[in-house]
Amino acid sequence: MQETTTNKQITSPTTAAATLRLFFHDCFVGGCDASVLVSSTPFNKAERDAEINLSLPGDGFDVVVRAKTALELACPGVVSCSDILAVAARNLVVQTGGPFYPVNLGRKDSFISKASLVEGNLPRPTMTMDQIINIFGSRGFSVQEMVALSGAHTIGFSHCKEFSKTSQYDPSYNPRFARALRNACNNFQKDPTLSVFNDVMSPNKFDNKYYQNLPKGLGLLSSDRGLFSDPRTRIHVEEYIRDQDAFFKAFASAMQKLSDHGVKIGRRGEIRHRCDSFNN
């Protein structure tokens, strides 16, 4: 498992962020149960085909498939896809310089995956801070835990379509940064794959630069910049700007809690033979 994630990250450096996002999107919809990995059929439109999930990068799915293939050869029917995704996310956080945290094992994979269950359960960059706080709060996560989990944006990128409509005139952007974004995303309507790093200072390193960017107007998404403008969240941002160890501790603790969210055990789930389809 460790070898699979290490090799994949070396050959495709966007894998860590892709896997973290995939894990988050899995856990926030019905718990950490690998429901996001299931492919649609003519009879079922699965989670991964919900509009918000269409931009999930392929590298996250690919690293899980690779690990599952290797594990099925070694010990068939023992390790669930949801355990693989949880461990892969942790390994890749560590590999990019972030904190280690223990991951409990024994999750089962879901029996259902429906696109219709996704909308409203995942935070969007255009949501108000109240809406985002509520989405986390309804799953038992505090404002402080939400701010720490947002620090995952220290790695990875966002597609221009997620922010280009606002970057023209939003005064919370640093003006030079806004100009650079307009240039980078100039053609995004014709080329929807155009994207920009979430953390322009150290995009492939897991650190606290994401928070340090916010007071400078270098937060990419409006939900990022909102963390600094809202007093409920700014207090935590300011702590993580000053103290990377405090951020790492908070992130590790929140990720461990997220990894246990809504897990299926016993007969409430199965160990899939293939991560993209239910067992027959």
XYZ file of N, CA and C in Angstrom:
840
model
N 0.839 -1.210 0.000
C 0.000 0.000 0.000
C 0.873 1.259 0.000
N 1.848 1.307 0.905
C 2.743 2.464 0.991
C 3.496 2.639 -0.322
N 3.965 1.525 -0.874
C 4.722 1.577 -2.132
C 3.845 2.117 -3.271
N 2.595 1.669 -3.308
C 1.672 2.128 -4.363
C 1.472 3.638 -4.296
N 1.185 4.165 -3.100
C 0.930 5.605 -2.983
C 2.203 6.404 -3.261
N 3.349 5.911 -2.771
C 4.618 6.623 -2.989
C 4.936 6.726 -4.473
N 4.853 5.595 -5.183
C 5.197 5.584 -6.608
C 4.250 6.458 -7.416
N 2.975 6.402 -7.089
C 1.984 7.182 -7.827
C 2.225 8.683 -7.640
N 2.528 9.093 -6.406
C 2.769 10.517 -6.126
C 4.030 11.009 -6.835
N 5.047 10.154 -6.921
C 6.292 10.542 -7.599
C 6.027 10.766 -9.093
N 5.256 9.853 -9.706
C 5.010 9.986 -11.148
C 3.943 11.043 -11.447
N 2.986 11.231 -10.537
C 1.921 12.238 -10.733
C 1.779 13.077 -9.466
N 2.496 14.212 -9.384
C 2.530 14.996 -8.135
C 1.186 15.590 -7.709
N 0.169 15.544 -8.587
C -1.151 16.046 -8.175
C -1.967 14.988 -7.432
N -1.399 13.785 -7.286
C -2.157 12.668 -6.686
C -2.589 12.967 -5.250
N -1.717 13.572 -4.454
C -2.031 13.789 -3.035
C -3.290 14.646 -2.879
N -3.331 15.781 -3.564
C -4.495 16.664 -3.464
C -5.740 15.987 -4.037
N -5.554 15.257 -5.142
C -6.683 14.569 -5.780
C -7.301 13.549 -4.824
N -6.452 12.819 -4.108
C -6.917 11.762 -3.211
C -7.578 12.363 -1.971
N -7.001 13.443 -1.461
C -7.592 14.127 -0.300
C -8.997 14.631 -0.638
N -9.147 15.215 -1.819
C -10.457 15.746 -2.212
C -11.462 14.605 -2.411
N -10.994 13.533 -3.033
C -11.857 12.368 -3.249
C -12.336 11.808 -1.909
N -11.422 11.712 -0.955
C -11.735 11.199 0.382
C -12.771 12.088 1.076
N -12.558 13.390 0.991
C -13.472 14.352 1.611
C -14.867 14.239 0.989
N -14.908 14.172 -0.345
C -16.206 14.067 -1.032
C -16.896 12.743 -0.725
N -16.110 11.703 -0.475
C -16.702 10.418 -0.079
C -17.318 10.529 1.319
N -16.529 11.002 2.270
C -16.947 10.970 3.676
C -18.119 11.895 3.979
N -18.216 13.028 3.273
C -19.266 13.991 3.597
C -20.630 13.585 3.048
N -20.658 12.590 2.161
C -21.935 12.103 1.617
C -22.137 10.668 2.116
N -22.843 10.520 3.233
C -23.170 9.186 3.744
C -22.050 8.479 4.481
N -20.957 9.182 4.773
C -19.858 8.569 5.532
C -18.750 8.023 4.642
N -17.640 7.630 5.286
C -16.456 7.133 4.562
C -16.698 5.679 4.154
N -17.337 5.499 2.989
C -17.781 4.153 2.614
C -17.520 3.823 1.147
N -16.627 4.603 0.513
C -16.225 4.366 -0.884
C -17.398 4.456 -1.865
N -18.480 5.139 -1.464
C -19.623 5.278 -2.384
C -19.278 6.163 -3.571
N -18.292 7.056 -3.404
C -17.917 7.966 -4.493
C -17.146 7.251 -5.608
N -16.669 6.036 -5.328
C -15.840 5.314 -6.311
C -16.673 4.516 -7.316
N -17.957 4.335 -7.021
C -18.805 3.459 -7.836
C -19.148 4.129 -9.170
N -19.059 3.376 -10.247
C -19.430 3.885 -11.569
C -20.941 3.793 -11.772
N -21.459 4.723 -12.556
C -22.879 4.689 -12.895
C -23.175 3.518 -13.837
N -24.423 3.088 -13.823
C -24.908 2.068 -14.763
C -26.150 2.654 -15.439
N -26.672 1.974 -16.460
C -27.920 2.481 -17.068
C -29.073 2.578 -16.059
N -28.943 1.866 -14.928
C -30.034 1.827 -13.942
C -29.764 2.695 -12.721
N -28.553 3.249 -12.620
C -28.207 4.019 -11.424
C -27.180 5.099 -11.753
N -27.565 6.367 -11.519
C -26.610 7.467 -11.654
C -25.887 7.614 -10.311
N -24.608 7.262 -10.295
C -23.846 7.169 -9.042
C -23.294 8.534 -8.614
N -22.822 8.582 -7.350
C -22.302 9.820 -6.748
C -21.284 10.544 -7.625
N -20.375 9.773 -8.216
C -19.286 10.423 -8.943
C -19.789 11.188 -10.159
N -21.046 10.948 -10.583
C -21.619 11.693 -11.705
C -22.513 12.843 -11.274
N -22.555 13.124 -9.969
C -23.193 14.364 -9.510
C -22.350 15.530 -10.035
N -23.001 16.640 -10.334
C -22.308 17.760 -11.002
C -21.039 18.199 -10.249
N -21.106 18.305 -8.928
C -19.949 18.784 -8.149
C -18.781 17.790 -8.183
N -19.075 16.505 -8.480
C -18.021 15.479 -8.489
C -17.400 15.245 -9.865
N -17.947 15.881 -10.891
C -17.424 15.647 -12.246
C -15.982 16.136 -12.380
N -15.590 17.102 -11.537
C -14.224 17.636 -11.621
C -13.243 16.910 -10.691
N -13.693 15.835 -10.021
C -12.741 15.072 -9.185
C -11.653 14.500 -10.097
N -10.372 14.749 -9.780
C -9.309 14.334 -10.700
C -9.125 12.810 -10.729
N -8.748 12.306 -11.899
C -8.586 10.864 -12.092
C -7.505 10.234 -11.239
N -6.493 11.025 -10.844
C -5.372 10.440 -10.080
C -5.808 9.857 -8.743
N -6.836 10.448 -8.125
C -7.338 9.924 -6.848
C -7.962 8.553 -7.019
N -8.819 8.420 -8.061
C -9.429 7.117 -8.357
C -8.337 6.096 -8.700
N -7.361 6.551 -9.493
C -6.336 5.635 -9.999
C -5.484 5.033 -8.880
N -5.120 5.842 -7.886
C -4.254 5.321 -6.817
C -5.009 4.271 -5.994
N -6.330 4.452 -5.819
C -7.135 3.465 -5.090
C -7.217 2.161 -5.885
N -7.456 2.276 -7.195
C -7.544 1.078 -8.050
C -6.227 0.304 -8.027
N -5.127 1.027 -8.106
C -3.800 0.360 -8.086
C -3.573 -0.387 -6.773
N -3.900 0.291 -5.660
C -3.705 -0.339 -4.351
C -4.634 -1.549 -4.202
N -5.871 -1.407 -4.650
C -6.849 -2.501 -4.541
C -6.379 -3.714 -5.354
N -5.893 -3.471 -6.570
C -5.408 -4.563 -7.431
C -4.281 -5.325 -6.746
N -3.321 -4.583 -6.190
C -2.185 -5.224 -5.510
C -2.653 -6.010 -4.290
N -3.579 -5.441 -3.506
C -4.055 -6.115 -2.294
C -4.908 -7.335 -2.623
N -5.709 -7.260 -3.682
C -6.540 -8.416 -4.063
C -5.669 -9.591 -4.508
N -4.537 -9.291 -5.128
C -3.611 -10.364 -5.534
C -2.997 -11.025 -4.303
N -2.675 -10.191 -3.297
C -1.997 -10.715 -2.101
C -2.976 -11.381 -1.132
N -4.107 -10.722 -0.869
C -5.068 -11.281 0.092
C -6.476 -10.910 -0.344
N -7.058 -11.699 -1.251
C -8.354 -11.344 -1.829
C -9.480 -11.248 -0.796
N -10.332 -10.208 -0.975
C -11.533 -10.083 -0.163
C -11.320 -9.650 1.267
N -10.155 -9.068 1.574
C -9.845 -8.722 2.971
C -9.910 -7.217 3.230
N -9.388 -6.414 2.308
C -9.270 -4.965 2.555
C -10.306 -4.213 1.720
N -11.114 -3.402 2.381
C -12.179 -2.673 1.683
C -11.612 -1.476 0.934
N -12.382 -1.025 -0.050
C -12.010 0.161 -0.824
C -12.024 1.406 0.064
N -12.946 1.442 1.033
C -13.023 2.610 1.925
C -11.803 2.678 2.849
N -11.304 1.530 3.312
C -10.055 1.538 4.088
C -8.880 1.996 3.225
N -8.848 1.523 1.978
C -7.747 1.906 1.074
C -7.739 3.418 0.864
N -8.909 4.002 0.607
C -8.990 5.450 0.359
C -8.562 6.239 1.594
N -8.986 5.797 2.782
C -8.628 6.497 4.023
C -7.130 6.451 4.284
N -6.520 5.285 4.056
C -5.070 5.127 4.299
C -4.267 5.863 3.224
N -4.732 5.785 1.971
C -4.036 6.482 0.880
C -3.997 7.987 1.142
N -5.128 8.556 1.590
C -5.186 9.993 1.885
C -4.164 10.346 2.968
N -4.122 9.543 4.033
C -3.150 9.800 5.115
C -1.707 9.684 4.607
N -1.400 8.605 3.874
C -0.030 8.408 3.374
C 0.424 9.587 2.512
N -0.494 10.105 1.709
C -0.127 11.177 0.776
C 0.006 12.523 1.478
N -0.761 12.737 2.550
C -0.553 13.935 3.387
C 0.871 13.907 3.950
N 1.262 12.754 4.467
C 2.601 12.612 5.057
C 3.680 12.793 3.981
N 3.447 12.194 2.816
C 4.458 12.247 1.749
C 4.695 13.666 1.238
N 3.677 14.525 1.322
C 3.853 15.904 0.870
C 4.324 16.828 2.002
N 4.640 16.248 3.170
C 5.218 17.036 4.262
C 4.269 17.308 5.412
N 3.057 16.754 5.351
C 2.068 16.997 6.403
C 2.185 16.026 7.558
N 1.275 16.132 8.537
C 1.380 15.337 9.764
C 0.858 13.906 9.587
N 1.469 12.986 10.302
C 0.965 11.612 10.390
C -0.197 11.584 11.387
N -1.188 10.756 11.129
C -2.258 10.509 12.107
C -2.695 9.061 11.942
N -3.120 8.419 13.024
C -3.541 7.018 12.910
C -4.885 6.901 12.198
N -5.042 5.853 11.406
C -6.309 5.583 10.715
C -6.840 4.233 11.206
N -7.999 4.243 11.848
C -8.632 2.977 12.236
C -9.042 2.215 10.983
N -9.006 0.885 11.055
C -9.373 0.067 9.895
C -10.602 -0.783 10.216
N -11.214 -1.328 9.178
C -12.383 -2.175 9.363
C -13.643 -1.608 8.744
N -13.491 -0.507 7.942
C -14.666 0.020 7.224
C -15.159 -0.995 6.202
N -16.469 -1.003 5.986
C -17.029 -1.767 4.867
C -17.456 -0.781 3.782
N -17.556 -1.287 2.562
C -17.970 -0.459 1.425
C -19.497 -0.428 1.324
N -20.006 0.693 0.833
C -21.457 0.917 0.811
C -22.168 0.005 -0.185
N -23.460 -0.170 0.050
C -24.332 -0.881 -0.897
C -25.008 0.086 -1.870
N -24.950 1.397 -1.585
C -25.598 2.356 -2.484
C -24.652 3.508 -2.823
N -24.923 4.114 -3.976
C -24.200 5.309 -4.422
C -25.127 6.041 -5.376
N -25.673 7.163 -4.936
C -26.667 7.881 -5.757
C -26.280 9.348 -5.897
N -26.221 9.800 -7.130
C -25.895 11.205 -7.402
C -26.874 12.143 -6.699
N -28.119 11.701 -6.570
C -29.162 12.567 -5.985
C -28.912 12.867 -4.508
N -28.055 12.105 -3.857
C -27.789 12.314 -2.424
C -26.675 13.331 -2.171
N -26.039 13.818 -3.249
C -24.830 14.639 -3.088
C -25.145 16.118 -2.847
N -26.057 16.671 -3.651
C -26.288 18.122 -3.631
C -26.665 18.620 -2.235
N -25.977 19.685 -1.819
C -26.255 20.270 -0.507
C -25.447 19.657 0.624
N -24.752 18.556 0.341
C -23.953 17.899 1.386
C -22.467 18.216 1.301
N -22.064 18.897 0.238
C -20.654 19.275 0.092
C -20.545 20.793 0.018
N -19.543 21.370 0.697
C -19.372 22.822 0.612
C -18.949 23.234 -0.792
N -19.472 24.356 -1.255
C -19.069 24.915 -2.549
C -18.355 26.241 -2.300
N -17.421 26.611 -3.180
C -16.677 27.865 -2.962
C -17.575 29.102 -2.943
N -18.770 28.988 -3.537
C -19.670 30.148 -3.617
C -20.582 30.273 -2.402
N -20.547 29.310 -1.493
C -21.443 29.350 -0.326
C -21.015 30.438 0.658
N -21.993 30.906 1.446
C -21.667 31.841 2.527
C -20.972 31.069 3.654
N -20.296 31.809 4.527
C -19.624 31.162 5.660
C -20.647 30.472 6.558
N -21.832 31.060 6.728
C -22.896 30.408 7.509
C -23.230 29.031 6.940
N -23.379 28.954 5.620
C -23.718 27.676 4.981
C -22.602 26.646 5.186
N -21.363 27.098 5.031
C -20.227 26.169 5.169
C -20.123 25.680 6.614
N -20.245 26.609 7.566
C -20.188 26.234 8.989
C -21.301 25.225 9.306
N -22.482 25.422 8.717
C -23.604 24.509 8.966
C -23.364 23.120 8.388
N -22.785 23.056 7.195
C -22.508 21.745 6.582
C -21.546 20.948 7.465
N -20.518 21.621 7.974
C -19.573 20.935 8.869
C -20.225 20.639 10.218
N -20.964 21.624 10.743
C -21.586 21.474 12.063
C -22.574 20.319 12.114
N -23.311 20.117 11.021
C -24.312 19.041 11.010
C -23.638 17.666 11.009
N -22.359 17.633 10.735
C -21.598 16.374 10.794
C -20.715 16.306 12.048
N -20.940 17.240 12.953
C -20.230 17.198 14.233
C -18.868 17.854 14.219
N -18.591 18.701 13.214
C -17.286 19.371 13.154
C -17.421 20.824 13.574
N -16.527 21.254 14.459
C -16.548 22.627 14.972
C -16.003 23.591 13.909
N -16.164 24.883 14.167
C -15.604 25.908 13.274
C -14.088 25.732 13.179
N -13.464 25.474 14.314
C -12.001 25.300 14.327
C -11.580 24.092 13.478
N -12.333 22.994 13.562
C -12.011 21.806 12.756
C -12.229 22.092 11.271
N -13.259 22.876 10.956
C -13.513 23.248 9.560
C -12.349 24.072 9.005
N -11.868 25.024 9.795
C -10.740 25.861 9.341
C -9.494 24.999 9.142
N -9.267 24.049 10.056
C -8.094 23.163 9.928
C -8.212 22.283 8.684
N -9.393 21.716 8.433
C -9.571 20.862 7.247
C -9.442 21.674 5.960
N -9.835 22.957 5.993
C -9.674 23.819 4.813
C -8.198 23.962 4.435
N -7.321 23.766 5.406
C -5.881 23.844 5.150
C -5.386 22.798 4.167
N -6.240 21.816 3.820
C -5.891 20.865 2.753
C -5.640 21.601 1.438
N -6.177 22.840 1.308
C -5.934 23.638 0.096
C -4.492 24.137 0.021
N -3.633 23.725 0.955
C -2.206 24.036 0.840
C -1.580 23.285 -0.335
N -2.262 22.214 -0.812
C -1.796 21.510 -2.011
C -2.934 21.469 -3.036
N -2.586 21.225 -4.286
C -3.610 21.027 -5.314
C -3.979 22.290 -6.059
N -4.975 22.160 -6.924
C -5.369 23.264 -7.799
C -6.887 23.320 -7.919
N -7.372 24.439 -8.440
C -8.803 24.601 -8.711
C -8.988 25.010 -10.166
N -10.082 24.544 -10.759
C -10.376 24.910 -12.148
C -10.843 26.365 -12.215
N -10.443 27.036 -13.295
C -10.765 28.463 -13.452
C -12.252 28.749 -13.317
N -13.090 27.827 -13.767
C -14.529 28.100 -13.735
C -15.055 28.272 -12.304
N -14.280 27.760 -11.304
C -14.727 27.869 -9.904
C -14.594 29.290 -9.365
N -13.744 30.123 -9.995
C -13.524 31.452 -9.415
C -13.441 32.578 -10.440
N -13.379 32.268 -11.729
C -13.118 33.319 -12.718
C -14.233 34.344 -12.828
N -15.451 33.952 -12.518
C -16.559 34.913 -12.610
C -16.361 36.049 -11.598
N -15.731 35.722 -10.452
C -15.624 36.727 -9.389
C -14.310 37.501 -9.436
N -13.261 36.931 -10.054
C -11.933 37.548 -9.908
C -11.834 38.884 -10.657
N -12.813 39.172 -11.544
C -12.752 40.426 -12.301
C -12.819 41.637 -11.360
N -13.671 41.580 -10.349
C -13.954 42.800 -9.592
C -13.993 42.591 -8.092
N -13.567 41.449 -7.614
C -13.647 41.186 -6.168
C -12.523 41.927 -5.454
N -12.862 42.912 -4.597
C -11.815 43.720 -3.955
C -11.012 42.954 -2.905
N -11.481 41.728 -2.522
C -10.718 40.986 -1.514
C -9.493 40.290 -2.126
N -9.389 40.308 -3.459
C -8.169 39.791 -4.098
C -7.065 40.840 -4.063
N -5.830 40.405 -3.874
C -4.671 41.237 -4.163
C -4.736 41.617 -5.656
N -4.618 42.917 -6.005
C -4.818 43.332 -7.409
C -3.879 42.648 -8.396
N -2.610 42.470 -8.009
C -1.665 41.797 -8.920
C -2.043 40.329 -9.095
N -2.499 39.715 -8.004
C -2.942 38.309 -8.054
C -4.166 38.188 -8.970
N -5.098 39.130 -8.847
C -6.308 39.111 -9.693
C -5.925 39.215 -11.169
N -4.943 40.093 -11.465
C -4.488 40.228 -12.861
C -3.881 38.929 -13.368
N -3.037 38.320 -12.519
C -2.379 37.056 -12.908
C -3.421 35.959 -13.149
N -4.448 35.926 -12.308
C -5.509 34.924 -12.483
C -6.262 35.148 -13.789
N -6.540 36.425 -14.085
C -7.260 36.722 -15.339
C -6.451 36.245 -16.544
N -5.126 36.463 -16.492
C -4.269 36.005 -17.602
C -4.265 34.487 -17.695
N -4.102 33.826 -16.545
C -4.011 32.353 -16.538
C -5.318 31.719 -17.001
N -6.426 32.375 -16.703
C -7.742 31.786 -16.973
C -8.431 32.420 -18.172
N -7.661 33.179 -18.934
C -8.209 33.970 -20.023
C -9.158 33.180 -20.929
N -8.821 31.922 -21.158
C -9.518 31.134 -22.180
C -10.385 30.031 -21.575
N -10.769 30.193 -20.288
C -11.361 29.044 -19.588
C -12.701 28.597 -20.153
N -13.420 29.528 -20.821
C -14.709 29.105 -21.382
C -14.515 28.122 -22.544
N -13.413 28.309 -23.275
C -13.119 27.388 -24.385
C -12.380 26.149 -23.885
N -11.585 26.317 -22.833
C -10.787 25.199 -22.308
C -11.109 24.999 -20.824
N -12.102 24.129 -20.519
C -12.541 23.975 -19.114
C -11.513 23.310 -18.206
N -10.407 22.805 -18.789
C -9.392 22.149 -17.948
C -8.420 23.161 -17.338
N -8.472 24.418 -17.758
C -7.536 25.416 -17.213
C -7.691 25.511 -15.700
N -6.549 25.544 -15.003
C -6.609 25.552 -13.543
C -5.423 26.313 -12.960
N -5.536 26.633 -11.672
C -4.526 27.420 -10.963
C -4.292 26.765 -9.603
N -3.046 26.832 -9.118
C -2.742 26.255 -7.801
C -3.513 26.967 -6.690
N -4.002 26.190 -5.718
C -4.701 26.777 -4.568
C -3.766 27.605 -3.700
N -2.538 27.144 -3.538
C -1.541 27.845 -2.721
C -0.412 28.227 -3.667
N -0.389 29.512 -4.056
C 0.561 29.928 -5.094
C 2.005 29.929 -4.595
N 2.207 29.901 -3.275
C 3.566 30.008 -2.734
C 4.297 28.655 -2.684
N 3.603 27.605 -2.259
C 4.264 26.284 -2.167
C 3.237 25.212 -2.513
N 2.858 25.115 -3.802
C 1.675 24.319 -4.189
C 1.790 22.821 -3.977
N 3.018 22.300 -3.880
C 3.158 20.845 -3.713
C 3.653 20.456 -2.324
N 3.691 21.427 -1.423
C 4.184 21.154 -0.076
C 3.062 21.393 0.941
N 2.873 20.409 1.805
C 1.842 20.525 2.839
C 2.408 21.367 3.981
N 1.966 22.625 4.089
C 2.501 23.546 5.099
C 1.412 24.556 5.460
N 1.782 25.605 6.209
C 0.778 26.597 6.621
C 0.757 27.825 5.715
N 1.399 27.746 4.541
C 1.424 28.892 3.609
C 0.010 29.271 3.137
N -0.866 28.284 3.022
C -2.250 28.561 2.624
C -2.847 29.656 3.512
N -2.642 29.540 4.830
C -3.182 30.536 5.761
C -2.428 31.855 5.632
N -1.104 31.788 5.448
C -0.299 33.011 5.330
C -0.689 33.817 4.094
N -1.204 33.140 3.075
C -1.633 33.834 1.855
C -2.895 34.676 2.075
N -3.754 34.255 3.023
C -5.094 34.854 3.123
C -5.083 36.349 3.461
N -4.302 36.806 4.473
C -4.320 38.259 4.756
C -3.734 39.082 3.613
N -2.976 38.436 2.717
C -2.347 39.162 1.598
C -3.260 39.225 0.378
N -4.490 38.672 0.510
C -5.401 38.676 -0.637
C -5.052 37.635 -1.673
N -4.324 36.573 -1.245
C -3.885 35.524 -2.174
C -4.680 34.230 -2.013
N -5.838 34.305 -1.362
C -6.714 33.133 -1.294
C -7.414 32.967 -2.637
N -7.405 31.770 -3.185
C -7.914 31.579 -4.542
C -9.447 31.619 -4.600
N -10.102 30.833 -3.740
C -11.562 30.716 -3.793
C -12.195 31.711 -2.819
N -13.411 32.141 -3.115
C -14.061 33.093 -2.208
C -14.251 32.478 -0.826
N -14.432 31.128 -0.770
C -14.569 30.465 0.539
C -13.244 30.492 1.309
N -12.105 30.506 0.587
C -10.801 30.652 1.255
C -10.680 32.051 1.857
N -10.954 33.062 1.033
C -10.811 34.442 1.510
C -11.806 34.738 2.628
N -12.965 34.080 2.574
C -13.972 34.249 3.619
C -13.487 33.814 4.994
N -12.557 32.859 5.030
C -12.029 32.391 6.318
C -11.320 33.519 7.048
N -10.732 34.464 6.275
C -10.013 35.568 6.920
C -10.935 36.752 7.198
N -12.010 36.903 6.413
C -12.878 38.071 6.610
C -13.932 37.844 7.704
N -14.233 36.577 8.019
C -15.253 36.288 9.046
C -14.576 36.125 10.406
N -15.005 36.909 11.415
C -14.317 36.844 12.723
C -14.381 35.470 13.378
N -15.416 34.665 13.065
C -15.526 33.327 13.682
C -14.395 32.414 13.228
N -13.922 32.627 12.011
C -12.885 31.747 11.460
C -11.502 32.402 11.497
N -11.473 33.742 11.444
C -10.172 34.440 11.376
C -9.304 34.127 12.594
N -9.923 33.988 13.751
C -9.149 33.709 14.971
C -8.314 32.427 14.812
N -8.879 31.423 14.126
C -8.152 30.159 13.914
C -7.120 30.305 12.795
N -7.486 31.051 11.747
C -6.526 31.312 10.664
C -5.287 31.991 11.246
N -5.503 32.988 12.113
C -4.362 33.727 12.680
C -3.470 32.826 13.520
N -4.086 31.869 14.224
C -3.283 30.915 15.003
C -2.422 30.050 14.077
N -3.001 29.588 12.975
C -2.261 28.691 12.069
C -1.219 29.447 11.242
N -1.434 30.771 11.046
C -0.405 31.596 10.397
C 0.841 31.624 11.277
N 0.614 31.796 12.578
C 1.728 31.926 13.542
C 2.402 30.599 13.825
N 1.642 29.512 13.797
C 2.117 28.265 14.398
C 1.747 27.066 13.519
N 2.702 26.644 12.673
C 2.426 25.516 11.779
C 2.174 24.238 12.569
N 2.862 24.072 13.710
C 2.643 22.860 14.528
C 1.197 22.797 15.027
N 0.641 23.944 15.406
C -0.755 23.981 15.864
C -1.684 23.565 14.722
N -1.386 24.040 13.507
C -2.184 23.636 12.338
C -2.074 22.129 12.120
N -0.844 21.606 12.156
C -0.643 20.168 11.904
C -1.390 19.323 12.942
N -1.319 19.735 14.207
C -2.032 18.988 15.265
C -3.542 19.013 15.023
N -4.065 20.201 14.702
C -5.506 20.350 14.483
C -5.940 19.585 13.231
N -5.127 19.644 12.181
C -5.476 18.950 10.936
C -5.475 17.436 11.168
N -4.436 16.931 11.840
C -4.339 15.493 12.101
C -5.541 15.014 12.915
N -5.894 15.768 13.930
C -7.022 15.390 14.793
C -8.346 15.406 14.007
N -8.548 16.449 13.178
C -9.787 16.557 12.399
C -9.856 15.476 11.324
N -8.717 15.128 10.725
C -8.692 14.076 9.698
C -8.973 12.712 10.308
N -8.447 12.489 11.510
C -8.720 11.220 12.187
C -10.222 11.096 12.474
N -10.825 12.199 12.899
C -12.264 12.231 13.169
C -13.058 12.042 11.869
N -12.621 12.723 10.799
C -13.305 12.587 9.505
C -13.233 11.147 9.004
N -12.083 10.494 9.214
C -11.880 9.120 8.739
C -12.865 8.136 9.381
N -13.385 8.481 10.556
C -14.329 7.607 11.265
C -15.788 8.008 11.019
N -16.000 9.030 10.182
C -17.351 9.581 10.028
C -18.254 8.633 9.226
N -19.349 8.232 9.856
C -20.383 7.465 9.158
C -19.930 6.146 8.562
N -18.916 5.514 9.185
C -18.406 4.269 8.591
C -19.429 3.137 8.734
N -19.389 2.218 7.783
C -20.262 1.036 7.794
C -19.466 -0.145 8.348
N -20.064 -0.889 9.259
C -19.400 -2.097 9.756
C -20.391 -3.264 9.719
N -19.872 -4.453 9.887
C -20.740 -5.636 9.923
C -21.536 -5.789 8.640
N -22.827 -6.031 8.800
C -23.671 -6.301 7.627
C -24.156 -5.040 6.925
N -23.746 -3.886 7.428
C -24.182 -2.630 6.803
C -23.376 -2.311 5.542
N -22.390 -3.162 5.265
C -21.576 -2.946 4.071
C -20.937 -4.239 3.628
N -20.081 -4.118 2.603
C -19.399 -5.300 2.053
C -17.958 -4.919 1.728
N -17.139 -5.919 1.420
C -15.810 -5.635 0.886
C -15.887 -5.879 -0.622
N -15.868 -4.792 -1.368
C -16.021 -4.927 -2.823
C -14.843 -5.662 -3.447
N -15.141 -6.449 -4.489
C -14.056 -7.088 -5.263
C -13.372 -6.042 -6.134
N -14.192 -5.147 -6.677
C -13.698 -4.012 -7.477
C -14.284 -2.737 -6.886
N -13.465 -1.693 -6.818
C -13.937 -0.483 -6.117
C -15.012 0.268 -6.887
N -15.107 0.030 -8.206
C -16.060 0.818 -8.988
C -17.406 0.135 -9.184
N -17.588 -1.044 -8.570
C -18.915 -1.698 -8.701
C -19.245 -2.509 -7.457
N -20.544 -2.604 -7.183
C -21.006 -3.417 -6.048
C -20.799 -4.894 -6.374
N -20.640 -5.711 -5.333
C -20.584 -7.173 -5.547
C -21.961 -7.656 -5.969
N -21.987 -8.673 -6.793
C -23.285 -9.212 -7.239
C -23.845 -10.183 -6.215
